[in-house]
């Protein structure tokens, strides 16, 4: 316990009495103002436990997503709390930029907000007002019961809070891009360009990497930086990450916890199951046209599978582990159907059979499968 000759035990109460406490310093906002690039990650697992794991990774910032993740203010606050305990800085994305919601997020102590779907200068100006206290802004005064003021322990909160709020608006459709110059004239702290939604609105849904989309995104980043505002993006494309940073973007998210976890756990399961033996079934189709049907099936699947064949042998390998190997004589076609350990062998046999019978529609030559299959 530290003891001061004048103050006695240096407790929170004694310090509070002695020193007026301002709102917490927003390191993220300072870094953006000083144009120091900050690397981030999207957090959509909607779990404080998962957020705590991500907070050990070392990202400069973590965006807790309230738009596309199953979050509400309570769950976001729990995740913000665990991130605050790390070296990463928490940001939160609202589901929509409405004043009442912004008030709750700010009173919960979230100092860096990302607001989606901003399309006009007027909308941006209203959001700026929503994160500022009167008389210049419209943020309701409730700090006496708010976590943001440490429940009134920060007695200078009301007069120091505005400067520590970082408001970032998302421009992510054609209307917002058309209004970007006006939005940049407002007091927003930064503009985040949303490639996924912009691609959709530009008619390239699901194609955030489309050349037209990339060109529009890079142009918006360039214009935002030129206007003296912080520019940011979320992109998992390493080339795009580098291009945005080279243009002066200062908050770049490079990954998403959900997709990272989903990909890793699926790969892990496939590796585990690959230790098990494949399933195979052998069959025979009696026909004098076996070579013709073998070659037809190989040609049919050559555009979507790895295929090797000649007049007497053929092998077709699909990326999901399904394969079929065939040998043709003058009298019959031998068939070996294979799937991975948990594949649907019966369904795979049916698919092979349906294709062969479609080729052999003039004959009655249904394949006969061996009863034992491994
Ligand atoms: O439009 C975008 O891109 C974003 O706003 C980010 C997405 O919402 C995020 O969910 C990743 O697709």
Short mmCIF file of C-alpha atoms and ligand atoms in Angstrom, two decimals:
data_model
loop_
_atom_site.label_atom_id
_atom_site.label_comp_id
_atom_site.label_asym_id
_atom_site.label_seq_id
_atom_site.Cartn_x
_atom_site.Cartn_y
_atom_site.Cartn_z
CA UNK A 1 0.00 0.00 0.00
CA UNK A 2 1.53 3.30 -1.04
CA UNK A 3 1.39 5.99 1.58
CA UNK A 4 1.55 9.69 0.88
CA UNK A 5 2.61 12.07 3.65
CA UNK A 6 -0.19 14.42 2.59
CA UNK A 7 -2.85 12.08 1.23
CA UNK A 8 -2.40 9.09 3.47
CA UNK A 9 -3.08 5.73 1.75
CA UNK A 10 -3.13 6.25 -2.01
CA UNK A 11 -6.54 4.72 -2.66
CA UNK A 12 -8.86 5.40 -5.56
CA UNK A 13 -10.97 7.63 -3.31
CA UNK A 14 -7.99 9.66 -2.17
CA UNK A 15 -6.74 10.12 -5.71
CA UNK A 16 -10.18 11.03 -6.87
CA UNK A 17 -10.50 13.66 -4.22
CA UNK A 18 -7.14 15.08 -5.10
CA UNK A 19 -7.02 14.82 -8.89
CA UNK A 20 -9.83 15.53 -11.33
CA UNK A 21 -10.09 12.45 -13.59
CA UNK A 22 -10.70 12.93 -17.33
CA UNK A 23 -12.36 10.38 -19.62
CA UNK A 24 -10.05 7.45 -20.48
CA UNK A 25 -7.58 8.23 -23.27
CA UNK A 26 -8.58 6.66 -26.58
CA UNK A 27 -5.30 5.18 -27.85
CA UNK A 28 -6.96 4.12 -31.11
CA UNK A 29 -8.11 7.66 -31.89
CA UNK A 30 -4.67 9.06 -31.09
CA UNK A 31 -2.99 6.51 -33.36
CA UNK A 32 -5.31 7.44 -36.22
CA UNK A 33 -4.66 11.16 -35.68
CA UNK A 34 -0.92 10.45 -35.70
CA UNK A 35 -1.42 8.35 -38.88
CA UNK A 36 0.11 5.26 -37.25
CA UNK A 37 -1.37 2.23 -39.09
CA UNK A 38 -3.36 -0.05 -36.78
CA UNK A 39 -3.94 -3.70 -37.73
CA UNK A 40 -7.19 -5.29 -36.59
CA UNK A 41 -9.44 -8.32 -36.63
CA UNK A 42 -13.20 -8.77 -36.89
CA UNK A 43 -14.75 -10.49 -33.86
CA UNK A 44 -18.01 -12.22 -34.64
CA UNK A 45 -18.03 -15.30 -32.42
CA UNK A 46 -20.14 -13.30 -29.94
CA UNK A 47 -18.41 -14.82 -26.94
CA UNK A 48 -16.35 -13.12 -24.20
CA UNK A 49 -14.30 -16.31 -23.94
CA UNK A 50 -13.50 -16.31 -27.66
CA UNK A 51 -12.83 -12.55 -27.55
CA UNK A 52 -10.40 -13.14 -24.71
CA UNK A 53 -8.56 -15.69 -26.85
CA UNK A 54 -8.41 -13.22 -29.76
CA UNK A 55 -7.18 -10.55 -27.36
CA UNK A 56 -4.06 -12.65 -26.75
CA UNK A 57 -3.21 -12.64 -30.47
CA UNK A 58 -1.62 -9.19 -30.53
CA UNK A 59 -3.85 -7.27 -32.96
CA UNK A 60 -3.82 -3.51 -32.41
CA UNK A 61 -7.62 -3.47 -32.38
CA UNK A 62 -10.53 -5.90 -32.34
CA UNK A 63 -13.92 -4.99 -33.80
CA UNK A 64 -16.81 -6.55 -31.88
CA UNK A 65 -19.50 -6.86 -34.53
CA UNK A 66 -23.01 -5.85 -33.53
CA UNK A 67 -24.28 -5.85 -37.12
CA UNK A 68 -23.63 -9.35 -38.50
CA UNK A 69 -22.86 -11.29 -35.30
CA UNK A 70 -25.51 -12.47 -32.78
CA UNK A 71 -24.64 -9.68 -30.37
CA UNK A 72 -26.58 -7.18 -28.31
CA UNK A 73 -25.22 -4.38 -26.13
CA UNK A 74 -24.79 -6.70 -23.13
CA UNK A 75 -22.83 -9.31 -25.06
CA UNK A 76 -20.77 -6.61 -26.76
CA UNK A 77 -19.96 -5.04 -23.41
CA UNK A 78 -18.78 -8.39 -22.02
CA UNK A 79 -16.43 -8.78 -24.97
CA UNK A 80 -15.23 -5.17 -24.74
CA UNK A 81 -14.40 -5.73 -21.08
CA UNK A 82 -12.10 -8.68 -21.75
CA UNK A 83 -10.44 -6.89 -24.67
CA UNK A 84 -9.84 -3.78 -22.52
CA UNK A 85 -7.82 -6.02 -20.20
CA UNK A 86 -5.42 -6.78 -23.08
CA UNK A 87 -3.08 -4.69 -25.25
CA UNK A 88 -5.68 -4.70 -28.04
CA UNK A 89 -8.16 -1.85 -28.31
CA UNK A 90 -11.89 -2.68 -28.56
CA UNK A 91 -14.07 -1.15 -31.25
CA UNK A 92 -17.76 -1.94 -31.61
CA UNK A 93 -19.95 -1.89 -34.70
CA UNK A 94 -23.57 -0.91 -34.15
CA UNK A 95 -26.28 -2.75 -36.10
CA UNK A 96 -27.53 0.63 -37.27
CA UNK A 97 -26.57 4.25 -36.66
CA UNK A 98 -29.41 5.42 -34.45
CA UNK A 99 -28.94 8.07 -31.75
CA UNK A 100 -30.56 6.06 -28.94
CA UNK A 101 -28.31 3.09 -29.64
CA UNK A 102 -25.18 5.25 -29.89
CA UNK A 103 -26.05 6.75 -26.50
CA UNK A 104 -26.19 3.28 -24.93
CA UNK A 105 -22.93 2.14 -26.52
CA UNK A 106 -21.13 5.30 -25.36
CA UNK A 107 -22.57 5.14 -21.84
CA UNK A 108 -21.40 1.52 -21.68
CA UNK A 109 -17.90 2.90 -22.08
CA UNK A 110 -17.30 1.97 -25.72
CA UNK A 111 -15.20 4.81 -27.07
CA UNK A 112 -14.64 3.74 -30.71
CA UNK A 113 -17.75 3.15 -32.79
CA UNK A 114 -18.21 1.85 -36.32
CA UNK A 115 -21.55 2.79 -37.88
CA UNK A 116 -22.67 0.88 -41.00
CA UNK A 117 -24.45 2.07 -44.14
CA UNK A 118 -23.78 5.82 -44.02
CA UNK A 119 -25.01 7.31 -47.30
CA UNK A 120 -25.25 11.07 -46.91
CA UNK A 121 -23.45 14.06 -45.42
CA UNK A 122 -26.54 14.83 -43.34
CA UNK A 123 -26.51 11.32 -41.89
CA UNK A 124 -22.82 11.68 -41.01
CA UNK A 125 -23.44 15.04 -39.36
CA UNK A 126 -26.28 13.57 -37.28
CA UNK A 127 -23.97 10.77 -36.14
CA UNK A 128 -21.32 13.31 -35.16
CA UNK A 129 -23.91 15.11 -33.06
CA UNK A 130 -24.97 11.80 -31.49
CA UNK A 131 -21.46 11.18 -30.13
CA UNK A 132 -21.06 14.69 -28.76
CA UNK A 133 -22.65 16.22 -25.67
CA UNK A 134 -24.69 19.39 -26.00
CA UNK A 135 -24.54 22.18 -26.90
CA UNK A 136 -22.66 21.03 -30.03
CA UNK A 137 -24.06 17.55 -29.95
CA UNK A 138 -27.18 15.64 -28.96
CA UNK A 139 -25.81 12.86 -26.72
CA UNK A 140 -28.05 12.42 -23.71
CA UNK A 141 -26.44 13.09 -20.33
CA UNK A 142 -26.58 9.97 -18.17
CA UNK A 143 -22.97 9.69 -17.06
CA UNK A 144 -23.86 9.51 -13.38
CA UNK A 145 -25.07 5.95 -13.87
CA UNK A 146 -22.83 5.05 -16.81
CA UNK A 147 -19.87 2.70 -16.95
CA UNK A 148 -18.26 5.26 -19.26
CA UNK A 149 -17.71 7.61 -16.32
CA UNK A 150 -16.80 4.70 -14.05
CA UNK A 151 -20.21 5.28 -12.48
CA UNK A 152 -19.48 8.92 -11.74
CA UNK A 153 -16.01 8.21 -10.39
CA UNK A 154 -14.63 10.16 -13.35
CA UNK A 155 -15.94 13.52 -12.27
CA UNK A 156 -14.57 15.32 -15.35
CA UNK A 157 -16.19 12.84 -17.75
CA UNK A 158 -18.83 15.17 -19.18
CA UNK A 159 -16.30 17.83 -20.14
CA UNK A 160 -13.65 15.45 -21.47
CA UNK A 161 -15.61 12.59 -23.07
CA UNK A 162 -16.16 14.10 -26.54
CA UNK A 163 -12.44 14.28 -27.32
CA UNK A 164 -11.99 10.58 -26.57
CA UNK A 165 -14.80 9.28 -28.80
CA UNK A 166 -13.75 7.91 -32.18
CA UNK A 167 -16.56 7.82 -34.74
CA UNK A 168 -15.98 5.83 -37.90
CA UNK A 169 -18.68 5.67 -40.54
CA UNK A 170 -19.01 2.94 -43.16
CA UNK A 171 -19.38 3.89 -46.77
CA UNK A 172 -20.44 0.71 -48.51
CA UNK A 173 -22.81 1.37 -51.37
CA UNK A 174 -23.04 3.58 -54.46
CA UNK A 175 -25.03 6.28 -52.63
CA UNK A 176 -22.38 6.54 -49.92
CA UNK A 177 -19.58 6.61 -52.47
CA UNK A 178 -21.35 9.42 -54.32
CA UNK A 179 -21.70 11.35 -51.04
CA UNK A 180 -18.16 10.60 -49.84
CA UNK A 181 -16.79 14.11 -50.41
CA UNK A 182 -19.61 15.56 -48.31
CA UNK A 183 -19.15 12.94 -45.61
CA UNK A 184 -15.45 13.77 -45.49
CA UNK A 185 -16.32 17.41 -44.81
CA UNK A 186 -17.97 16.42 -41.52
CA UNK A 187 -16.31 15.80 -38.14
CA UNK A 188 -16.26 12.02 -38.47
CA UNK A 189 -12.89 10.60 -37.37
CA UNK A 190 -12.66 8.01 -40.12
CA UNK A 191 -14.32 6.27 -43.03
CA UNK A 192 -14.42 2.50 -43.38
CA UNK A 193 -15.03 1.23 -46.89
CA UNK A 194 -17.12 -1.96 -46.88
CA UNK A 195 -16.11 -4.09 -49.87
CA UNK A 196 -18.73 -6.83 -49.37
CA UNK A 197 -21.74 -4.55 -49.29
CA UNK A 198 -20.31 -2.23 -51.93
CA UNK A 199 -19.81 -5.21 -54.24
CA UNK A 200 -23.42 -6.25 -53.73
CA UNK A 201 -24.73 -2.77 -54.48
CA UNK A 202 -22.51 -2.54 -57.56
CA UNK A 203 -24.09 -5.73 -58.91
CA UNK A 204 -21.17 -7.99 -57.99
CA UNK A 205 -22.61 -9.65 -54.88
CA UNK A 206 -20.12 -12.05 -53.28
CA UNK A 207 -17.30 -10.60 -55.39
CA UNK A 208 -15.54 -8.08 -53.14
CA UNK A 209 -12.43 -8.71 -55.23
CA UNK A 210 -14.11 -7.79 -58.53
CA UNK A 211 -11.89 -5.34 -60.44
CA UNK A 212 -14.62 -2.68 -60.49
CA UNK A 213 -15.15 -3.06 -56.74
CA UNK A 214 -11.42 -3.00 -55.94
CA UNK A 215 -10.99 0.11 -58.08
CA UNK A 216 -13.86 1.88 -56.30
CA UNK A 217 -12.54 0.87 -52.86
CA UNK A 218 -8.99 2.05 -53.58
CA UNK A 219 -10.28 5.33 -54.98
CA UNK A 220 -12.36 5.90 -51.85
CA UNK A 221 -9.39 5.10 -49.60
CA UNK A 222 -7.27 7.57 -51.57
CA UNK A 223 -9.91 10.31 -51.34
CA UNK A 224 -10.44 9.73 -47.61
CA UNK A 225 -6.71 9.98 -46.88
CA UNK A 226 -6.43 13.09 -49.08
CA UNK A 227 -9.20 14.70 -47.02
CA UNK A 228 -7.17 14.15 -43.85
CA UNK A 229 -9.49 11.50 -42.45
CA UNK A 230 -8.54 8.01 -41.28
CA UNK A 231 -9.32 5.37 -43.91
CA UNK A 232 -10.02 1.76 -43.05
CA UNK A 233 -11.17 -1.54 -44.47
CA UNK A 234 -11.66 -5.22 -43.72
CA UNK A 235 -10.09 -7.41 -46.34
CA UNK A 236 -8.56 -10.87 -46.14
CA UNK A 237 -6.85 -10.33 -49.51
CA UNK A 238 -3.13 -9.75 -48.82
CA UNK A 239 -2.67 -7.73 -52.02
CA UNK A 240 -5.60 -5.48 -51.12
CA UNK A 241 -4.29 -5.09 -47.56
CA UNK A 242 -0.94 -3.90 -48.89
CA UNK A 243 -2.53 -1.60 -51.48
CA UNK A 244 -4.75 0.06 -48.86
CA UNK A 245 -1.84 0.55 -46.47
CA UNK A 246 0.30 1.94 -49.31
CA UNK A 247 -2.50 4.45 -50.02
CA UNK A 248 -2.40 5.56 -46.38
CA UNK A 249 -5.18 3.52 -44.78
CA UNK A 250 -4.57 3.53 -41.02
CA UNK A 251 -7.01 0.92 -39.71
CA UNK A 252 -6.95 -2.33 -41.66
CA UNK A 253 -8.65 -5.51 -40.47
CA UNK A 254 -7.06 -8.58 -42.04
CA UNK A 255 -9.05 -11.47 -40.58
CA UNK A 256 -12.35 -12.62 -39.09
CA UNK A 257 -12.40 -14.90 -36.03
CA UNK A 258 -15.47 -16.80 -37.27
CA UNK A 259 -14.02 -17.70 -40.66
CA UNK A 260 -10.63 -18.46 -39.15
CA UNK A 261 -12.15 -20.82 -36.59
CA UNK A 262 -14.57 -22.43 -39.07
CA UNK A 263 -11.77 -23.10 -41.55
CA UNK A 264 -9.40 -24.45 -38.90
CA UNK A 265 -11.94 -26.79 -37.26
CA UNK A 266 -13.10 -28.16 -40.64
CA UNK A 267 -9.53 -28.83 -41.71
CA UNK A 268 -8.89 -30.51 -38.38
CA UNK A 269 -11.91 -32.79 -38.82
CA UNK A 270 -10.90 -33.74 -42.36
CA UNK A 271 -7.39 -34.60 -41.15
CA UNK A 272 -8.84 -36.75 -38.39
CA UNK A 273 -11.23 -38.58 -40.69
CA UNK A 274 -8.53 -39.06 -43.32
CA UNK A 275 -6.88 -41.45 -40.89
CA UNK A 276 -9.81 -43.83 -41.44
CA UNK A 277 -9.96 -46.17 -44.44
CA UNK A 278 -11.90 -45.08 -47.52
CA UNK A 279 -15.13 -46.87 -48.44
CA UNK A 280 -15.17 -48.74 -51.76
CA UNK A 281 -17.73 -50.68 -53.82
CA UNK A 282 -17.01 -52.83 -56.89
CA UNK A 283 -19.47 -53.42 -59.69
CA UNK A 284 -19.77 -54.64 -63.26
CA UNK A 285 -21.88 -53.44 -66.19
CA UNK A 286 -22.31 -55.97 -69.01
CA UNK A 287 -22.09 -54.24 -72.40
CA UNK A 288 -20.18 -54.48 -75.66
CA UNK A 289 -19.94 -50.66 -75.57
CA UNK A 290 -18.05 -50.50 -72.27
CA UNK A 291 -15.13 -48.52 -73.71
CA UNK A 292 -17.51 -45.94 -75.17
CA UNK A 293 -19.34 -45.44 -71.84
CA UNK A 294 -16.05 -45.28 -69.93
CA UNK A 295 -14.82 -42.50 -72.18
CA UNK A 296 -18.15 -40.67 -72.08
CA UNK A 297 -18.19 -40.60 -68.28
CA UNK A 298 -14.58 -39.40 -68.11
CA UNK A 299 -15.24 -36.62 -70.61
CA UNK A 300 -18.45 -35.67 -68.78
CA UNK A 301 -16.65 -35.07 -65.48
CA UNK A 302 -13.37 -33.79 -66.90
CA UNK A 303 -14.31 -30.14 -66.19
CA UNK A 304 -15.00 -30.63 -62.47
CA UNK A 305 -12.64 -33.44 -61.46
CA UNK A 306 -9.14 -34.78 -62.10
CA UNK A 307 -9.58 -37.27 -64.97
CA UNK A 308 -7.20 -39.70 -66.69
CA UNK A 309 -8.46 -42.13 -69.30
CA UNK A 310 -7.87 -44.07 -72.51
CA UNK A 311 -10.01 -46.60 -74.39
CA UNK A 312 -9.71 -49.29 -71.71
CA UNK A 313 -9.03 -47.50 -68.41
CA UNK A 314 -10.34 -44.39 -66.69
CA UNK A 315 -9.98 -42.73 -63.29
CA UNK A 316 -11.99 -39.75 -61.99
CA UNK A 317 -11.00 -38.03 -58.73
CA UNK A 318 -13.14 -35.33 -57.11
CA UNK A 319 -11.69 -32.92 -54.53
CA UNK A 320 -14.07 -34.14 -51.81
CA UNK A 321 -12.56 -37.63 -51.94
CA UNK A 322 -15.14 -39.29 -54.21
CA UNK A 323 -13.54 -41.27 -57.06
CA UNK A 324 -14.42 -43.89 -59.65
CA UNK A 325 -12.05 -46.20 -61.50
CA UNK A 326 -13.21 -48.13 -64.57
CA UNK A 327 -11.80 -50.85 -66.84
CA UNK A 328 -13.46 -51.76 -70.16
CA UNK A 329 -13.34 -55.08 -71.99
CA UNK A 330 -15.33 -56.14 -75.07
CA UNK A 331 -17.97 -57.65 -72.76
CA UNK A 332 -18.22 -55.59 -69.62
CA UNK A 333 -17.20 -52.48 -67.68
CA UNK A 334 -15.60 -52.96 -64.24
CA UNK A 335 -16.33 -50.15 -61.80
CA UNK A 336 -14.77 -49.28 -58.42
CA UNK A 337 -16.53 -46.46 -56.55
CA UNK A 338 -14.72 -44.87 -53.58
CA UNK A 339 -15.61 -42.27 -50.95
CA UNK A 340 -13.85 -41.07 -47.80
CA UNK A 341 -14.65 -42.75 -44.49
CA UNK A 342 -17.76 -40.66 -43.80
CA UNK A 343 -18.77 -40.22 -47.44
CA UNK A 344 -22.17 -41.43 -48.72
CA UNK A 345 -21.04 -44.47 -50.76
CA UNK A 346 -24.56 -45.59 -51.68
CA UNK A 347 -25.40 -42.15 -53.06
CA UNK A 348 -22.13 -42.06 -54.98
CA UNK A 349 -22.89 -45.48 -56.54
CA UNK A 350 -26.31 -44.18 -57.58
CA UNK A 351 -24.79 -41.10 -59.25
CA UNK A 352 -22.30 -43.21 -61.22
CA UNK A 353 -25.05 -45.65 -62.22
CA UNK A 354 -27.42 -42.87 -63.34
CA UNK A 355 -24.76 -41.35 -65.60
CA UNK A 356 -23.75 -44.71 -67.15
CA UNK A 357 -27.37 -45.71 -67.80
CA UNK A 358 -28.00 -42.32 -69.40
CA UNK A 359 -25.14 -43.04 -71.84
CA UNK A 360 -26.37 -46.64 -72.37
CA UNK A 361 -30.01 -45.67 -72.82
CA UNK A 362 -30.39 -48.04 -75.79
CA UNK A 363 -29.34 -51.04 -73.69
CA UNK A 364 -30.63 -52.74 -70.55
CA UNK A 365 -27.31 -53.03 -68.69
CA UNK A 366 -27.81 -51.94 -65.10
CA UNK A 367 -24.54 -52.32 -63.16
CA UNK A 368 -24.42 -55.15 -60.62
CA UNK A 369 -22.57 -54.16 -57.42
CA UNK A 370 -20.75 -56.63 -55.22
CA UNK A 371 -22.61 -57.03 -51.95
CA UNK A 372 -19.46 -56.61 -49.82
CA UNK A 373 -18.09 -53.07 -49.76
CA UNK A 374 -15.36 -51.83 -47.46
O1 LIG B 1 -19.27 -4.48 -46.47
C1 LIG B 1 -18.29 -4.96 -45.87
O2 LIG B 1 -17.31 -5.52 -46.40
C2 LIG B 1 -18.32 -4.83 -44.40
O3 LIG B 1 -18.98 -3.97 -43.88
C3 LIG B 1 -17.67 -5.91 -43.63
C4 LIG B 1 -18.66 -7.05 -43.56
O4 LIG B 1 -19.84 -6.58 -42.90
C5 LIG B 1 -18.07 -8.19 -42.74
O5 LIG B 1 -19.11 -8.95 -42.20
C6 LIG B 1 -17.22 -9.10 -43.61
O6 LIG B 1 -17.93 -9.53 -44.72
#
